[in-house]
Coordinates of C-alpha atoms in Angstrom, one line a residue:
M1 CA -2.4 7.3 -156.4
E2 CA -4.5 7.9 -159.5
A3 CA -7.7 8.1 -157.4
G4 CA -5.9 10.5 -155.1
R5 CA -4.9 12.7 -158.1
R6 CA -8.5 12.8 -159.4
V7 CA -9.9 13.7 -156.0
T8 CA -7.3 16.1 -154.6
G9 CA -5.1 17.2 -157.5
L10 CA -1.4 16.5 -158.0
V11 CA 0.1 17.9 -154.7
L12 CA -0.8 15.0 -152.4
P13 CA 0.1 12.1 -154.8
I14 CA 3.4 13.7 -155.7
L15 CA 4.2 14.2 -152.0
A16 CA 3.3 10.5 -151.4
V17 CA 5.7 9.5 -154.2
I18 CA 8.5 11.6 -152.8
F19 CA 8.0 10.0 -149.4
L20 CA 8.1 6.5 -150.9
L21 CA 11.4 7.4 -152.6
Y22 CA 12.7 8.8 -149.3
G23 CA 11.8 5.5 -147.7
L24 CA 13.6 3.5 -150.4
T25 CA 16.8 5.7 -150.7
G26 CA 17.3 7.1 -147.2
N27 CA 20.6 5.1 -147.0
L28 CA 22.0 7.1 -149.9
L29 CA 21.5 10.4 -148.0
S30 CA 24.0 11.8 -145.6
G31 CA 23.4 14.0 -142.5
Y32 CA 20.5 14.5 -140.2
F33 CA 17.7 13.1 -142.4
S34 CA 19.4 9.9 -143.5
H35 CA 18.2 6.5 -142.4
K36 CA 19.1 2.9 -143.1
G37 CA 16.8 2.5 -146.1
F38 CA 14.0 0.0 -146.6
S39 CA 13.3 -2.5 -149.4
I40 CA 10.1 -2.5 -151.5
P41 CA 8.7 -5.6 -149.7
E42 CA 9.4 -4.0 -146.3
I43 CA 7.5 -0.8 -147.3
I44 CA 4.6 -2.7 -148.8
E45 CA 4.3 -4.9 -145.6
Y46 CA 4.4 -1.8 -143.4
M47 CA 1.8 0.0 -145.5
Y48 CA -0.7 -2.8 -145.7
L49 CA -0.2 -4.9 -142.5
T50 CA 0.2 -2.3 -139.8
T51 CA -2.1 0.4 -138.4
E52 CA 0.5 3.1 -139.3
G53 CA 0.0 2.8 -143.0
I54 CA -2.8 2.9 -145.5
F55 CA -5.3 1.1 -143.2
G56 CA -4.5 3.2 -140.2
T57 CA -6.6 5.5 -138.0
P58 CA -7.6 8.0 -140.8
I59 CA -9.2 5.3 -143.1
G60 CA -10.8 3.7 -140.0
V61 CA -12.4 6.9 -138.9
S62 CA -13.5 7.6 -142.5
A63 CA -15.4 4.3 -142.6
Q64 CA -16.8 4.5 -139.1
Y65 CA -17.9 8.1 -138.8
L66 CA -17.2 10.4 -141.7
I67 CA -19.3 8.7 -144.3
L68 CA -22.4 9.1 -142.2
F69 CA -21.7 12.7 -141.4
V70 CA -21.0 13.5 -145.1
I71 CA -24.3 11.9 -146.0
F72 CA -26.1 13.8 -143.2
G73 CA -24.8 17.1 -144.6
S74 CA -26.1 16.1 -148.0
F75 CA -29.5 15.4 -146.6
L76 CA -29.6 18.7 -144.7
L77 CA -28.8 20.6 -147.9
K78 CA -31.5 18.8 -149.8
S79 CA -34.0 19.5 -147.1
G80 CA -33.5 23.3 -147.6
V81 CA -31.3 24.1 -144.7
G82 CA -28.9 25.9 -146.9
D83 CA -31.5 28.4 -148.1
F84 CA -32.8 28.8 -144.5
I85 CA -29.3 29.6 -143.2
T86 CA -28.7 32.2 -146.0
E87 CA -32.1 33.9 -145.3
I88 CA -31.3 34.0 -141.5
A89 CA -27.9 35.7 -142.2
L90 CA -29.5 38.1 -144.6
A91 CA -32.2 39.1 -142.1
I92 CA -29.7 39.6 -139.3
A93 CA -26.9 41.5 -141.1
G94 CA -28.2 42.5 -144.6
D95 CA -28.9 46.2 -143.7
K96 CA -25.9 46.7 -141.5
R97 CA -22.7 48.5 -142.5
G98 CA -21.1 46.4 -145.2
G99 CA -24.1 44.1 -144.9
P100 CA -23.5 41.6 -147.7
A101 CA -20.0 40.9 -146.4
Q102 CA -21.4 40.3 -142.9
V103 CA -24.1 38.1 -144.5
A104 CA -21.3 36.1 -146.1
V105 CA -19.5 35.6 -142.8
L106 CA -22.6 34.6 -140.9
S107 CA -24.1 32.3 -143.5
S108 CA -20.7 30.6 -144.2
A109 CA -20.2 30.1 -140.5
L110 CA -23.6 28.5 -140.1
M111 CA -23.2 26.5 -143.2
G112 CA -19.7 25.4 -142.3
S113 CA -20.9 24.2 -139.0
V114 CA -23.1 21.7 -140.9
N115 CA -20.9 20.5 -143.8
G116 CA -17.3 21.1 -142.5
S117 CA -15.7 21.6 -145.9
A118 CA -14.2 25.0 -146.9
V119 CA -14.4 24.6 -150.7
A120 CA -17.9 23.1 -150.6
N121 CA -19.0 25.9 -148.3
V122 CA -17.6 28.5 -150.7
V123 CA -19.5 26.9 -153.7
T124 CA -22.7 26.6 -151.7
T125 CA -23.0 30.1 -150.1
G126 CA -20.6 32.1 -152.4
T127 CA -22.9 31.9 -155.4
F128 CA -25.4 34.1 -153.4
T129 CA -23.1 36.2 -151.2
I130 CA -20.3 37.2 -153.6
P131 CA -22.6 38.9 -156.2
L132 CA -24.3 40.8 -153.3
M133 CA -20.9 42.1 -152.0
K134 CA -19.9 43.2 -155.5
K135 CA -23.3 45.0 -155.8
I136 CA -22.5 47.4 -152.9
G137 CA -19.0 48.2 -154.1
Y138 CA -16.6 45.5 -152.8
T139 CA -13.9 44.5 -155.3
P140 CA -14.2 40.9 -156.7
E141 CA -11.0 40.0 -154.9
F142 CA -12.2 41.2 -151.5
A143 CA -15.7 39.6 -152.0
G144 CA -14.0 36.3 -152.8
G145 CA -11.6 36.7 -149.9
V146 CA -14.5 37.3 -147.4
E147 CA -16.2 34.2 -148.6
A148 CA -13.0 32.1 -148.4
A149 CA -12.1 33.3 -144.9
A150 CA -15.6 32.7 -143.6
S151 CA -16.0 29.3 -145.2
T152 CA -12.6 28.1 -143.9
G153 CA -13.7 28.9 -140.3
G154 CA -16.6 26.4 -140.7
Q155 CA -14.1 23.6 -140.2
I156 CA -13.4 24.7 -136.6
L157 CA -17.0 25.6 -135.7
P158 CA -19.2 22.9 -134.0
P159 CA -21.3 20.9 -134.2
V160 CA -20.2 19.2 -137.5
M161 CA -16.6 20.3 -137.9
G162 CA -14.3 19.3 -140.6
A163 CA -13.5 15.6 -141.1
A164 CA -10.1 16.2 -139.5
A165 CA -11.8 16.9 -136.2
F166 CA -13.1 13.3 -136.1
I167 CA -9.6 11.9 -136.8
M168 CA -8.2 14.2 -134.1
A169 CA -10.7 12.7 -131.6
E170 CA -9.6 9.2 -132.5
I171 CA -5.9 10.0 -132.3
L172 CA -6.3 11.6 -128.9
G173 CA -8.6 8.9 -127.7
V174 CA -11.4 11.3 -126.6
K175 CA -15.0 11.6 -127.5
Y176 CA -15.9 13.9 -130.4
V177 CA -18.2 15.9 -128.1
N178 CA -15.0 16.9 -126.2
I179 CA -13.5 18.3 -129.4
M180 CA -16.8 20.2 -130.0
Y181 CA -16.7 21.8 -126.6
A182 CA -13.0 22.8 -126.9
A183 CA -13.6 24.4 -130.4
I184 CA -16.4 26.8 -129.4
I185 CA -14.3 29.7 -128.0
P186 CA -11.5 29.5 -130.6
A187 CA -14.1 29.4 -133.4
L188 CA -16.0 32.4 -132.0
L189 CA -12.7 34.3 -131.7
Y190 CA -11.8 33.5 -135.3
Y191 CA -15.2 34.7 -136.6
F192 CA -15.1 37.8 -134.4
G193 CA -11.8 38.6 -136.1
V194 CA -13.2 38.2 -139.6
F195 CA -16.4 40.2 -138.6
I196 CA -14.4 43.1 -137.1
T197 CA -12.0 43.2 -140.1
V198 CA -14.9 43.3 -142.6
Y199 CA -16.5 46.1 -140.5
F200 CA -13.4 48.2 -140.5
R201 CA -13.0 47.8 -144.2
A202 CA -16.7 48.7 -144.8
V203 CA -16.4 51.9 -142.7
R204 CA -13.1 52.9 -144.3
M205 CA -14.7 52.5 -147.8
D206 CA -18.0 54.1 -146.6
L207 CA -20.0 51.1 -147.8
R208 CA -23.6 50.8 -146.7
G209 CA -25.8 47.8 -146.3
L210 CA -28.8 46.7 -148.3
D211 CA -32.0 48.6 -148.4
K212 CA -34.4 47.4 -145.7
K213 CA -36.9 46.4 -148.4
E214 CA -34.4 43.9 -149.7
V215 CA -33.9 42.3 -146.2
P216 CA -36.4 39.5 -145.2
S217 CA -38.1 39.4 -141.8
L218 CA -36.2 37.3 -139.2
G219 CA -39.4 36.4 -137.3
K220 CA -41.2 35.3 -140.5
I221 CA -38.3 33.1 -141.5
F222 CA -38.2 31.4 -138.2
R223 CA -41.9 30.9 -138.0
E224 CA -42.0 29.3 -141.5
K225 CA -38.8 27.2 -141.4
F226 CA -37.4 26.8 -137.8
F227 CA -38.2 23.1 -137.8
L228 CA -35.5 22.5 -140.5
L229 CA -33.0 22.8 -137.7
I230 CA -34.5 19.9 -135.7
P231 CA -32.2 17.2 -137.1
L232 CA -29.2 19.3 -136.3
I233 CA -30.4 20.1 -132.8
V234 CA -31.2 16.4 -132.2
L235 CA -27.7 15.5 -133.5
V236 CA -26.0 17.8 -130.9
Y237 CA -28.3 16.6 -128.1
L238 CA -27.4 12.9 -128.8
L239 CA -23.7 13.7 -128.9
V240 CA -23.9 15.7 -125.7
K241 CA -25.8 12.8 -124.0
G242 CA -23.0 10.4 -124.8
Y243 CA -24.4 8.6 -127.9
T244 CA -21.8 7.6 -130.5
P245 CA -21.3 9.9 -133.5
T246 CA -22.4 7.0 -135.7
F247 CA -25.7 6.7 -134.0
A248 CA -26.3 10.4 -133.8
A249 CA -25.5 10.9 -137.5
F250 CA -27.7 8.0 -138.6
F251 CA -30.6 9.2 -136.5
G252 CA -30.2 12.7 -137.9
I253 CA -30.3 11.3 -141.5
L254 CA -33.6 9.4 -140.7
L255 CA -35.1 12.5 -139.1
T256 CA -34.2 14.9 -141.9
V257 CA -36.6 13.3 -144.4
P258 CA -39.9 13.6 -142.4
V259 CA -38.9 17.1 -141.3
S260 CA -38.5 18.2 -144.9
W261 CA -42.1 17.2 -145.6
L262 CA -43.2 20.2 -143.5
T263 CA -42.1 22.5 -146.3
P264 CA -43.7 21.7 -149.7
R265 CA -40.9 23.4 -151.6
N266 CA -38.2 21.2 -150.1
K267 CA -40.1 18.1 -149.5
M268 CA -37.8 15.1 -149.9
N269 CA -39.3 12.5 -152.2
L270 CA -37.6 9.3 -153.4
S271 CA -35.8 11.2 -156.1
K272 CA -34.3 13.8 -153.7
I273 CA -33.4 11.1 -151.2
L274 CA -31.4 9.2 -153.9
E275 CA -29.8 12.5 -155.0
A276 CA -28.7 13.1 -151.4
L277 CA -27.3 9.6 -151.1
E278 CA -25.4 9.9 -154.3
S279 CA -24.0 13.3 -153.3
G280 CA -23.0 11.9 -149.9
A281 CA -21.4 8.8 -151.5
K282 CA -19.3 10.9 -153.8
G283 CA -18.2 13.1 -150.9
S284 CA -17.4 10.0 -148.8
L285 CA -15.3 8.5 -151.6
S286 CA -13.1 11.6 -151.8
V287 CA -12.6 11.5 -148.0
A288 CA -11.7 7.8 -148.0
V289 CA -9.3 8.2 -151.0
T290 CA -7.6 11.2 -149.3
C291 CA -7.2 9.3 -146.1
A292 CA -5.6 6.3 -147.9
V293 CA -3.1 8.4 -149.8
V294 CA -2.1 10.4 -146.7
G295 CA -1.7 7.0 -144.9
I296 CA 1.3 6.4 -147.2
V297 CA 2.9 9.7 -146.2
V298 CA 2.3 9.2 -142.5
G299 CA 3.4 5.6 -142.7
I300 CA 6.8 6.4 -144.3
S301 CA 7.3 9.3 -141.8
T302 CA 6.8 6.8 -138.9
L303 CA 8.8 4.0 -140.5
T304 CA 11.8 6.3 -141.1
G305 CA 11.5 8.4 -138.0
L306 CA 11.2 11.5 -140.1
G307 CA 8.5 13.0 -137.8
S308 CA 10.7 13.0 -134.8
K309 CA 13.6 14.3 -136.8
I310 CA 11.5 17.3 -138.0
A311 CA 10.4 17.9 -134.4
G312 CA 14.0 17.8 -133.3
A313 CA 14.9 20.3 -136.0
I314 CA 12.1 22.7 -134.9
I315 CA 13.3 22.6 -131.3
S316 CA 16.9 23.1 -132.3
L317 CA 16.1 26.1 -134.5
S318 CA 14.0 27.7 -131.7
G319 CA 16.6 27.0 -129.0
G320 CA 13.9 25.4 -126.9
N321 CA 12.0 28.7 -126.7
L322 CA 8.2 27.9 -126.7
F323 CA 7.2 31.1 -128.6
L324 CA 9.7 30.5 -131.4
T325 CA 8.7 26.8 -131.5
L326 CA 5.1 27.8 -131.9
V327 CA 6.0 30.2 -134.7
F328 CA 8.1 27.6 -136.5
T329 CA 5.4 25.0 -136.0
M330 CA 2.8 27.4 -137.4
I331 CA 5.0 28.0 -140.5
A332 CA 5.5 24.2 -140.9
C333 CA 1.8 23.6 -140.7
I334 CA 1.0 26.2 -143.3
I335 CA 3.7 25.0 -145.7
L336 CA 2.8 21.3 -145.3
G337 CA -0.9 22.2 -145.8
V338 CA -0.3 24.1 -149.1
G339 CA -2.6 22.9 -151.8
M340 CA -4.1 20.1 -149.8
P341 CA -7.5 19.4 -148.2
S342 CA -7.8 19.7 -144.5
I343 CA -7.5 15.9 -143.7
P344 CA -4.0 15.4 -145.2
A345 CA -2.9 18.9 -144.0
Y346 CA -3.8 18.0 -140.4
L347 CA -2.4 14.5 -140.4
L348 CA 0.9 15.6 -141.9
T349 CA 1.3 18.4 -139.4
A350 CA 0.2 16.3 -136.5
N351 CA 2.7 13.6 -137.4
M352 CA 5.7 16.0 -137.9
A353 CA 5.0 19.1 -135.8
V354 CA 3.1 17.9 -132.7
P355 CA 6.1 16.0 -131.2
A356 CA 8.0 19.3 -131.0
L357 CA 5.3 20.9 -128.9
L358 CA 5.0 17.8 -126.7
K359 CA 8.7 17.9 -125.9
L360 CA 8.3 21.4 -124.6
G361 CA 5.5 20.4 -122.2
V362 CA 2.5 21.5 -124.2
K363 CA -0.4 19.1 -123.5
P364 CA -1.4 16.6 -126.3
F365 CA -4.9 18.0 -126.6
V366 CA -3.6 21.6 -126.9
S367 CA -0.8 20.6 -129.3
H368 CA -3.2 18.8 -131.7
F369 CA -5.6 21.7 -131.6
F370 CA -2.8 24.1 -132.5
V371 CA -1.8 22.2 -135.6
F372 CA -5.4 21.4 -136.5
Y373 CA -6.3 25.1 -136.5
Y374 CA -3.4 26.1 -138.8
A375 CA -3.9 23.1 -141.1
M376 CA -7.4 24.5 -141.7
L377 CA -6.1 28.0 -142.3
A378 CA -3.9 26.6 -145.2
N379 CA -7.1 26.8 -147.2
I380 CA -6.7 30.6 -147.4
T381 CA -2.9 30.9 -147.2
P382 CA -1.2 31.9 -150.5
P383 CA 0.3 30.8 -152.8
V384 CA -2.1 27.8 -153.0
A385 CA -5.3 28.7 -151.2
L386 CA -7.9 26.2 -152.3
A387 CA -10.9 28.0 -150.7
A388 CA -9.8 31.3 -152.2
Y389 CA -9.4 29.8 -155.6
A390 CA -12.9 28.4 -155.5
A391 CA -14.2 31.9 -154.5
A392 CA -12.2 33.6 -157.3
G393 CA -13.9 31.3 -159.8
I394 CA -17.3 32.7 -158.6
S395 CA -16.2 36.4 -158.2
G396 CA -14.2 36.6 -161.4
G397 CA -11.3 38.1 -159.4
D398 CA -7.6 37.3 -159.6
M399 CA -6.9 34.1 -157.7
Y400 CA -3.7 35.2 -156.0
K401 CA -5.2 38.5 -154.9
T402 CA -8.3 36.8 -153.6
G403 CA -6.1 34.5 -151.6
L404 CA -4.2 37.5 -150.2
E405 CA -7.4 39.2 -149.2
G406 CA -8.7 36.1 -147.5
F407 CA -5.4 35.8 -145.6
K408 CA -5.6 39.4 -144.5
L409 CA -9.2 39.0 -143.4
A410 CA -8.3 36.0 -141.3
I411 CA -5.0 37.4 -139.9
A412 CA -6.4 38.3 -136.6
G413 CA -7.5 34.7 -136.2
F414 CA -3.9 33.6 -136.7
I415 CA -3.1 34.7 -133.2
V416 CA -5.8 32.6 -131.6
P417 CA -3.9 29.3 -131.3
F418 CA -1.1 31.1 -129.5
M419 CA -3.6 32.4 -127.0
Y420 CA -4.9 28.9 -126.1
V421 CA -1.4 27.4 -125.9
Y422 CA -0.5 30.0 -123.3
N423 CA -3.9 29.8 -121.7
P424 CA -5.6 26.4 -122.3
V425 CA -8.7 27.8 -120.5
L426 CA -9.8 29.0 -123.9
L427 CA -10.2 25.3 -124.8
G428 CA -12.1 24.6 -121.6
I429 CA -9.1 23.0 -119.9
G430 CA -9.2 24.0 -116.2
G431 CA -9.9 27.5 -114.9
S432 CA -12.9 29.1 -113.2
A433 CA -15.8 30.8 -114.8
L434 CA -14.3 34.1 -114.0
S435 CA -10.9 33.2 -115.5
I436 CA -12.7 32.0 -118.7
I437 CA -14.6 35.3 -119.0
T438 CA -11.6 37.6 -118.3
T439 CA -9.4 35.5 -120.8
C440 CA -12.1 35.8 -123.5
I441 CA -12.4 39.6 -123.0
T442 CA -8.6 39.9 -123.2
A443 CA -8.6 37.7 -126.4
L444 CA -11.4 39.8 -128.0
I445 CA -9.5 43.0 -127.3
G446 CA -6.3 41.5 -128.8
V447 CA -8.0 40.3 -131.9
T448 CA -9.6 43.7 -132.4
F449 CA -6.2 45.5 -132.0
V450 CA -4.6 43.2 -134.6
A451 CA -7.5 43.5 -137.0
S452 CA -7.5 47.3 -136.8
S453 CA -3.7 47.4 -137.3
F454 CA -4.0 45.4 -140.6
E455 CA -6.9 47.4 -141.9
G456 CA -5.4 50.7 -140.8
Y457 CA -8.7 51.9 -139.3
L458 CA -10.2 52.2 -135.8
L459 CA -12.4 55.3 -135.5
K460 CA -10.5 57.1 -138.2
P461 CA -7.7 56.0 -140.7
M462 CA -4.5 55.2 -138.8
N463 CA -1.0 56.3 -139.7
K464 CA 1.9 53.9 -139.7
I465 CA 3.0 54.6 -136.1
E466 CA -0.6 54.0 -134.9
R467 CA -0.8 50.7 -136.8
V468 CA 2.5 49.5 -135.4
L469 CA 1.4 50.4 -131.9
M470 CA -1.9 48.6 -132.3
M471 CA -0.1 45.5 -133.6
I472 CA 2.3 45.5 -130.6
A473 CA -0.7 46.0 -128.2
G474 CA -2.5 43.0 -129.8
L475 CA 0.5 40.8 -129.6
L476 CA 1.1 41.6 -126.0
L477 CA -2.4 40.3 -125.2
I478 CA -1.5 36.9 -126.6
K479 CA 0.3 35.7 -123.5
P480 CA -1.8 35.9 -120.3
G481 CA -0.2 37.8 -117.5
G482 CA -1.0 41.0 -115.6
L483 CA 2.0 43.0 -116.9
T484 CA 1.7 42.2 -120.6
D485 CA -2.1 42.6 -120.5
I486 CA -1.8 46.0 -118.8
I487 CA 0.9 47.3 -121.2
G488 CA -1.1 46.0 -124.2
V489 CA -4.4 47.7 -123.0
V490 CA -2.6 50.9 -122.2
I491 CA -0.9 51.1 -125.6
G492 CA -4.2 50.3 -127.3
A493 CA -6.1 52.9 -125.2
G494 CA -3.5 55.5 -126.1
V495 CA -4.1 54.9 -129.8
L496 CA -7.9 55.0 -129.2
L497 CA -7.6 58.4 -127.5
L498 CA -5.6 59.7 -130.5
Q499 CA -8.4 58.4 -132.8
I500 CA -11.0 60.1 -130.7
G501 CA -9.1 63.4 -131.0
K502 CA -8.9 63.0 -134.8
R503 CA -12.6 62.3 -134.9
K504 CA -13.5 65.4 -132.9
V505 CA -11.3 67.6 -135.2
T506 CA -13.1 66.2 -138.2
I507 CA -16.5 66.8 -136.7
N508 CA -15.6 70.4 -135.7
K509 CA -14.3 71.1 -139.3
N510 CA -17.5 69.8 -140.8
L511 CA -19.6 72.0 -138.4
S512 CA -17.6 75.1 -139.2

């Protein structure tokens, strides 16, 4: 418990203590959540001698896979991949409208696909991107919110997703590469939502990009440093070819060292190798301790039947309606994930919320992805948004307002899990190429409508009625179906025509 407190803070250990007390005193409770009660020896035996407790799936996955991937991420950063990614993002988006914010989104996405930790991502890229955003006029809170929202998405972006993704693969009994494939479209939709929201804000505030002189040449960067991506490319290749994650990560670590020798500035000598190993070991310990503590919570939940009771309560509240069940599950995921890293957030929600979705016929793969996605988004959901708090420390902004800005920026992404529950083709489950393309187009339009509604801008500032109409249009596009799609597109097109009319009036006034 003490190790858990030092690694994750007070929230998770306190939760574990509450669950232990629940296991001991359930017989003193009355009503729906009561149980027969268990003695201390019974609880200790269950925690230590079964695969449902401390030494369960999470700690096993941590020892087998996660340690090597954390070390691999440390080696990549020491080899200079972090600087390379930031330079690429700056070259691509630096001089565009709201450039530094787009740089933050792009660099954090790329970095997150390597290290899979929202807070670590914020600290790594935020020290560069947040001052850049403040430089062109973004408030400290918005700059921190952009970085937090972008860094959080890295946990759902392949190839190296968050540690929880490996645990999900083990729970579902599928290969990690299957999780990678399934995550591609949802991750792209999430980042599209953040990109388009940042763009609308930049246009509304009339914020320009950086001067072209401040932006490096993309071609020059690739010519000088493209080989730094070789370990990552090889890792993906090995995973796709069916090699185990353990072998792929280990081979990637070995390859990173000689590749770094091609750049004198980032050449990994013995000192840097030891630093990378030390950094990886520290990161691995935090993952292992977190998995052990959350094992207590999950174990008590299984022992007492609390998980199935919560699932039953969710279904009862929703009246068996799938949409309402999804909404209640989303809320439960966010509440259970408050103030906790992604691993315990996912494991708790998977244990308590997934059964509700399974009872309503949602496939296990889709159900786990649904709660996994929202468990990740807990990092930017107030009141305790860990990634946003880390970003606020860099930006100097108010922590709560930074969390609120990050939440608003990612709000369009909050509808994505609903989309793939109703249409699993977004996870690569079934469907033809044509259905995948049409579904993606519909999803992109829906995300754009929701983002414009929250930002109050499309081509011109929108009034309240236009914002409400755009929100309705976006929500109608969540559920696939000819009628809802047509109505949603028609409503959105109507608002767009009004915006075009406003724009023409403004142009004519300026000309006259």
